[in-house]
């Protein structure tokens, strides 16, 4: 089994447990093209429950690949033309000039290229536990949002009462994670963006409770059985849910886990 965690200032932190069972059926998410966020130019076709597959062209227009210090790969999501959200551990203590963001392409390190002008790491980030593992990257030059391949993810509206109770997102919710991480532990990077569907796990579940540091800012997600999951290089990538308003909303970012499938 795989666990991945993350944190959020404007979003709850995320803990992901990614493990896949047998293939299921494809589900097409047709979003509302009239909304300002959470809708890409093409509908996302995702294997429900299973995940672990290449993403379709222009289905996740907010997904970005981030090249750090000439050696590291992380993911992120577009909040606006000038702001990217990612995991704090990806960019903590890194000079902005060493951070390159690539948007509008399913191929890593291609598409619109921008250099960071500033990096804001969550003020309560704890590197040892990955609590509040969230950072914002400001781009030196704004992205061209008029491009059909680029869009922005929606930010959730959740009450402080719900967040303090650790009841969001609710257990059993289907969420999708995307990234350019390795397909197996220590393996090579895929050439194109990958997507995987999992479900959020109750914080009291034994697999989750043993690794969850703070349920108010982290959560677990996954499916038992073995298979594909998030892996090295997926850190910072968006974890999303599809709402009743037919929009994709960010619920967290991939942070850390236990091995890979």
Short mmCIF file of C-alpha atoms in Angstrom, two decimals:
data_model
loop_
_atom_site.label_atom_id
_atom_site.label_comp_id
_atom_site.label_asym_id
_atom_site.label_seq_id
_atom_site.Cartn_x
_atom_site.Cartn_y
_atom_site.Cartn_z
CA UNK A 1 0.00 0.00 0.00
CA UNK A 2 1.05 3.56 -0.55
CA UNK A 3 0.52 6.64 1.51
CA UNK A 4 1.07 10.19 0.41
CA UNK A 5 0.55 13.29 2.49
CA UNK A 6 0.22 16.98 1.91
CA UNK A 7 -0.80 20.25 3.49
CA UNK A 8 -2.59 23.44 2.53
CA UNK A 9 -2.99 27.02 3.63
CA UNK A 10 -6.03 27.68 1.51
CA UNK A 11 -6.75 23.96 1.21
CA UNK A 12 -6.57 21.05 3.60
CA UNK A 13 -3.36 19.05 3.56
CA UNK A 14 -3.44 15.74 1.81
CA UNK A 15 -2.33 12.26 2.63
CA UNK A 16 -2.61 9.86 -0.25
CA UNK A 17 -2.67 6.13 -0.11
CA UNK A 18 -2.49 4.94 -3.69
CA UNK A 19 -3.04 1.30 -4.51
CA UNK A 20 -5.00 -0.07 -7.40
CA UNK A 21 -7.27 -3.05 -7.92
CA UNK A 22 -8.64 -4.55 -11.14
CA UNK A 23 -9.55 -2.36 -14.09
CA UNK A 24 -13.00 -0.87 -14.08
CA UNK A 25 -14.92 1.23 -16.59
CA UNK A 26 -14.09 4.58 -18.13
CA UNK A 27 -15.94 7.62 -16.87
CA UNK A 28 -16.03 10.88 -18.81
CA UNK A 29 -16.16 14.05 -16.71
CA UNK A 30 -17.84 16.74 -18.82
CA UNK A 31 -17.25 20.05 -17.10
CA UNK A 32 -19.10 23.35 -17.36
CA UNK A 33 -17.20 25.34 -19.99
CA UNK A 34 -18.81 28.62 -18.90
CA UNK A 35 -17.15 28.66 -15.48
CA UNK A 36 -14.00 30.60 -14.63
CA UNK A 37 -12.07 27.67 -13.18
CA UNK A 38 -11.97 23.90 -12.93
CA UNK A 39 -12.70 23.16 -16.58
CA UNK A 40 -10.19 22.27 -19.30
CA UNK A 41 -10.79 22.43 -23.04
CA UNK A 42 -11.30 18.65 -23.25
CA UNK A 43 -13.34 16.38 -20.97
CA UNK A 44 -11.33 14.06 -18.74
CA UNK A 45 -11.81 10.34 -19.39
CA UNK A 46 -10.73 8.44 -16.29
CA UNK A 47 -10.81 4.76 -15.39
CA UNK A 48 -12.97 4.79 -12.28
CA UNK A 49 -11.41 3.21 -9.20
CA UNK A 50 -8.43 1.92 -11.13
CA UNK A 51 -6.42 4.91 -12.35
CA UNK A 52 -2.79 4.60 -13.33
CA UNK A 53 -3.04 5.66 -16.97
CA UNK A 54 -1.91 8.36 -19.37
CA UNK A 55 -4.01 11.52 -19.30
CA UNK A 56 -5.79 12.77 -22.40
CA UNK A 57 -4.63 15.89 -24.23
CA UNK A 58 -5.75 19.18 -22.63
CA UNK A 59 -7.81 17.44 -19.93
CA UNK A 60 -5.89 18.81 -16.95
CA UNK A 61 -5.02 22.32 -18.13
CA UNK A 62 -3.89 23.43 -14.66
CA UNK A 63 -1.30 20.67 -14.20
CA UNK A 64 2.29 21.92 -14.40
CA UNK A 65 5.67 20.22 -14.25
CA UNK A 66 8.31 21.94 -12.14
CA UNK A 67 12.06 21.59 -12.72
CA UNK A 68 14.06 22.46 -9.60
CA UNK A 69 17.79 23.19 -9.33
CA UNK A 70 18.41 21.38 -12.61
CA UNK A 71 17.85 17.98 -10.99
CA UNK A 72 14.46 17.54 -9.30
CA UNK A 73 10.95 17.06 -10.67
CA UNK A 74 7.73 18.06 -8.93
CA UNK A 75 4.19 18.80 -9.99
CA UNK A 76 1.91 21.72 -9.29
CA UNK A 77 -1.37 23.36 -10.26
CA UNK A 78 -2.28 26.73 -11.74
CA UNK A 79 -4.30 28.97 -9.40
CA UNK A 80 -4.06 32.03 -11.65
CA UNK A 81 -1.89 33.33 -14.47
CA UNK A 82 0.90 34.18 -12.02
CA UNK A 83 0.48 31.72 -9.14
CA UNK A 84 1.24 28.00 -8.84
CA UNK A 85 0.57 25.76 -5.84
CA UNK A 86 2.90 22.86 -5.03
CA UNK A 87 4.39 20.97 -2.07
CA UNK A 88 6.64 22.93 0.28
CA UNK A 89 9.29 20.21 0.39
CA UNK A 90 9.79 20.65 -3.37
CA UNK A 91 10.88 24.28 -3.13
CA UNK A 92 11.82 24.91 0.50
CA UNK A 93 15.09 26.88 0.73
CA UNK A 94 15.39 26.94 -3.07
CA UNK A 95 16.23 30.15 -4.92
CA UNK A 96 13.34 31.24 -7.19
CA UNK A 97 15.77 31.55 -10.11
CA UNK A 98 16.32 27.77 -9.90
CA UNK A 99 12.63 26.93 -10.27
CA UNK A 100 11.18 26.51 -13.77
CA UNK A 101 7.47 25.92 -14.34
CA UNK A 102 6.07 24.34 -17.53
CA UNK A 103 2.37 24.65 -18.37
CA UNK A 104 0.00 23.65 -21.14
CA UNK A 105 1.51 20.31 -22.14
CA UNK A 106 1.14 16.67 -21.11
CA UNK A 107 4.85 16.21 -21.83
CA UNK A 108 7.05 17.13 -18.88
CA UNK A 109 9.24 20.21 -19.22
CA UNK A 110 7.46 21.43 -22.36
CA UNK A 111 4.79 24.01 -23.17
CA UNK A 112 4.84 27.53 -21.74
CA UNK A 113 8.04 27.95 -19.71
CA UNK A 114 8.32 30.40 -16.81
CA UNK A 115 10.88 31.13 -14.09
CA UNK A 116 9.72 31.75 -10.52
CA UNK A 117 10.09 35.26 -9.13
CA UNK A 118 9.24 34.37 -5.54
CA UNK A 119 8.39 31.34 -3.40
CA UNK A 120 6.15 31.41 -0.33
CA UNK A 121 6.35 28.33 1.88
CA UNK A 122 3.59 27.80 4.46
CA UNK A 123 4.65 29.59 7.64
CA UNK A 124 3.88 26.47 9.72
CA UNK A 125 5.55 23.94 7.44
CA UNK A 126 7.37 21.20 9.38
CA UNK A 127 9.84 19.31 7.22
CA UNK A 128 10.15 16.33 9.60
CA UNK A 129 6.43 15.54 9.60
CA UNK A 130 5.42 17.23 6.32
CA UNK A 131 2.70 19.16 8.14
CA UNK A 132 1.48 22.12 6.07
CA UNK A 133 3.49 20.87 3.10
CA UNK A 134 2.24 23.64 0.85
CA UNK A 135 3.98 26.40 -1.10
CA UNK A 136 3.03 29.06 -3.61
CA UNK A 137 5.22 29.97 -6.57
CA UNK A 138 4.88 33.39 -8.17
CA UNK A 139 5.91 33.45 -11.81
CA UNK A 140 8.17 36.15 -13.19
CA UNK A 141 5.99 36.40 -16.30
CA UNK A 142 2.29 35.57 -16.32
CA UNK A 143 1.08 32.53 -18.24
CA UNK A 144 -0.91 33.04 -21.43
CA UNK A 145 -4.29 31.91 -20.15
CA UNK A 146 -5.97 32.46 -23.52
CA UNK A 147 -4.27 29.29 -24.74
CA UNK A 148 -6.69 26.37 -25.09
CA UNK A 149 -4.20 24.12 -23.32
CA UNK A 150 -4.01 26.17 -20.11
CA UNK A 151 -6.65 26.67 -17.42
CA UNK A 152 -6.83 27.12 -13.65
CA UNK A 153 -8.09 24.85 -10.90
CA UNK A 154 -10.84 25.96 -8.50
CA UNK A 155 -10.13 26.61 -4.83
CA UNK A 156 -12.61 24.95 -2.43
CA UNK A 157 -14.87 26.91 -0.12
CA UNK A 158 -14.86 25.06 3.20
CA UNK A 159 -15.82 26.44 6.61
CA UNK A 160 -13.21 26.63 9.37
CA UNK A 161 -15.54 24.54 11.55
CA UNK A 162 -15.55 21.69 9.05
CA UNK A 163 -11.78 21.87 8.61
CA UNK A 164 -11.13 21.93 12.38
CA UNK A 165 -13.27 18.84 12.79
CA UNK A 166 -11.18 17.04 10.19
CA UNK A 167 -14.31 16.12 8.25
CA UNK A 168 -13.28 17.36 4.81
CA UNK A 169 -12.96 15.77 2.38
CA UNK A 170 -15.41 13.13 3.57
CA UNK A 171 -14.36 9.46 3.58
CA UNK A 172 -15.18 7.46 0.46
CA UNK A 173 -14.93 10.40 -1.93
CA UNK A 174 -13.45 9.64 -5.36
CA UNK A 175 -10.50 11.93 -6.11
CA UNK A 176 -8.07 12.12 -9.00
CA UNK A 177 -4.32 12.78 -8.76
CA UNK A 178 -2.08 13.64 -11.70
CA UNK A 179 1.68 13.86 -12.12
CA UNK A 180 4.83 12.99 -14.04
CA UNK A 181 6.35 10.77 -11.35
CA UNK A 182 8.03 7.41 -11.93
CA UNK A 183 5.77 4.47 -12.73
CA UNK A 184 7.55 2.26 -10.19
CA UNK A 185 9.83 2.88 -7.23
CA UNK A 186 13.23 3.87 -8.58
CA UNK A 187 11.94 3.53 -12.15
CA UNK A 188 12.11 5.86 -15.13
CA UNK A 189 9.88 8.87 -15.69
CA UNK A 190 6.89 8.51 -18.04
CA UNK A 191 6.90 10.65 -21.17
CA UNK A 192 3.38 11.96 -20.57
CA UNK A 193 1.18 13.10 -17.70
CA UNK A 194 -0.35 10.24 -15.67
CA UNK A 195 -3.67 10.15 -13.81
CA UNK A 196 -5.00 7.89 -11.07
CA UNK A 197 -8.34 7.63 -9.27
CA UNK A 198 -8.53 6.72 -5.58
CA UNK A 199 -10.92 7.22 -2.67
CA UNK A 200 -10.46 9.18 0.51
CA UNK A 201 -9.95 7.03 3.61
CA UNK A 202 -11.44 7.51 7.09
CA UNK A 203 -8.75 8.92 9.38
CA UNK A 204 -9.57 6.18 11.93
CA UNK A 205 -8.66 3.41 9.49
CA UNK A 206 -5.57 1.57 10.75
CA UNK A 207 -3.61 2.20 7.57
CA UNK A 208 -4.27 5.92 7.81
CA UNK A 209 -4.14 6.59 11.54
CA UNK A 210 -0.63 5.18 11.87
CA UNK A 211 0.83 7.75 9.49
CA UNK A 212 -1.52 10.73 9.77
CA UNK A 213 0.10 13.55 11.73
CA UNK A 214 -2.80 16.00 11.84
CA UNK A 215 -6.21 15.18 10.37
CA UNK A 216 -7.16 18.85 10.27
CA UNK A 217 -4.58 19.50 7.59
CA UNK A 218 -3.97 16.05 6.10
CA UNK A 219 -6.01 13.17 4.76
CA UNK A 220 -5.49 9.68 3.37
CA UNK A 221 -6.71 8.31 0.07
CA UNK A 222 -6.28 5.06 -1.82
CA UNK A 223 -7.65 1.67 -2.75
CA UNK A 224 -6.55 -1.67 -1.38
CA UNK A 225 -5.34 -4.41 -3.67
CA UNK A 226 -1.99 -3.43 -5.15
CA UNK A 227 -1.10 -1.85 -8.49
CA UNK A 228 -0.24 1.70 -9.47
CA UNK A 229 0.01 4.76 -7.26
CA UNK A 230 1.79 8.07 -6.87
CA UNK A 231 5.57 7.79 -6.82
CA UNK A 232 8.81 9.79 -6.96
CA UNK A 233 8.27 12.98 -8.93
CA UNK A 234 4.53 13.24 -8.20
CA UNK A 235 5.05 15.51 -5.17
CA UNK A 236 3.19 18.79 -5.40
CA UNK A 237 0.76 17.52 -8.01
CA UNK A 238 -2.95 18.33 -7.59
CA UNK A 239 -5.49 16.03 -5.96
CA UNK A 240 -8.93 16.94 -7.23
CA UNK A 241 -12.62 16.20 -6.89
CA UNK A 242 -15.42 16.77 -9.42
CA UNK A 243 -18.28 18.80 -7.94
CA UNK A 244 -22.01 18.89 -8.58
CA UNK A 245 -21.44 22.18 -10.42
CA UNK A 246 -19.35 20.20 -12.96
CA UNK A 247 -16.04 21.75 -11.95
CA UNK A 248 -12.77 20.33 -10.70
CA UNK A 249 -11.81 21.58 -7.24
CA UNK A 250 -8.42 21.21 -5.58
CA UNK A 251 -8.58 19.28 -2.30
CA UNK A 252 -4.84 19.01 -1.70
CA UNK A 253 -1.43 18.21 -3.16
CA UNK A 254 0.63 15.03 -3.12
CA UNK A 255 3.21 15.18 -0.34
CA UNK A 256 4.72 11.89 0.85
CA UNK A 257 4.10 8.18 0.97
CA UNK A 258 5.34 4.71 1.73
CA UNK A 259 7.10 3.28 -1.30
CA UNK A 260 5.44 2.79 -4.69
CA UNK A 261 3.41 0.00 -6.22
#
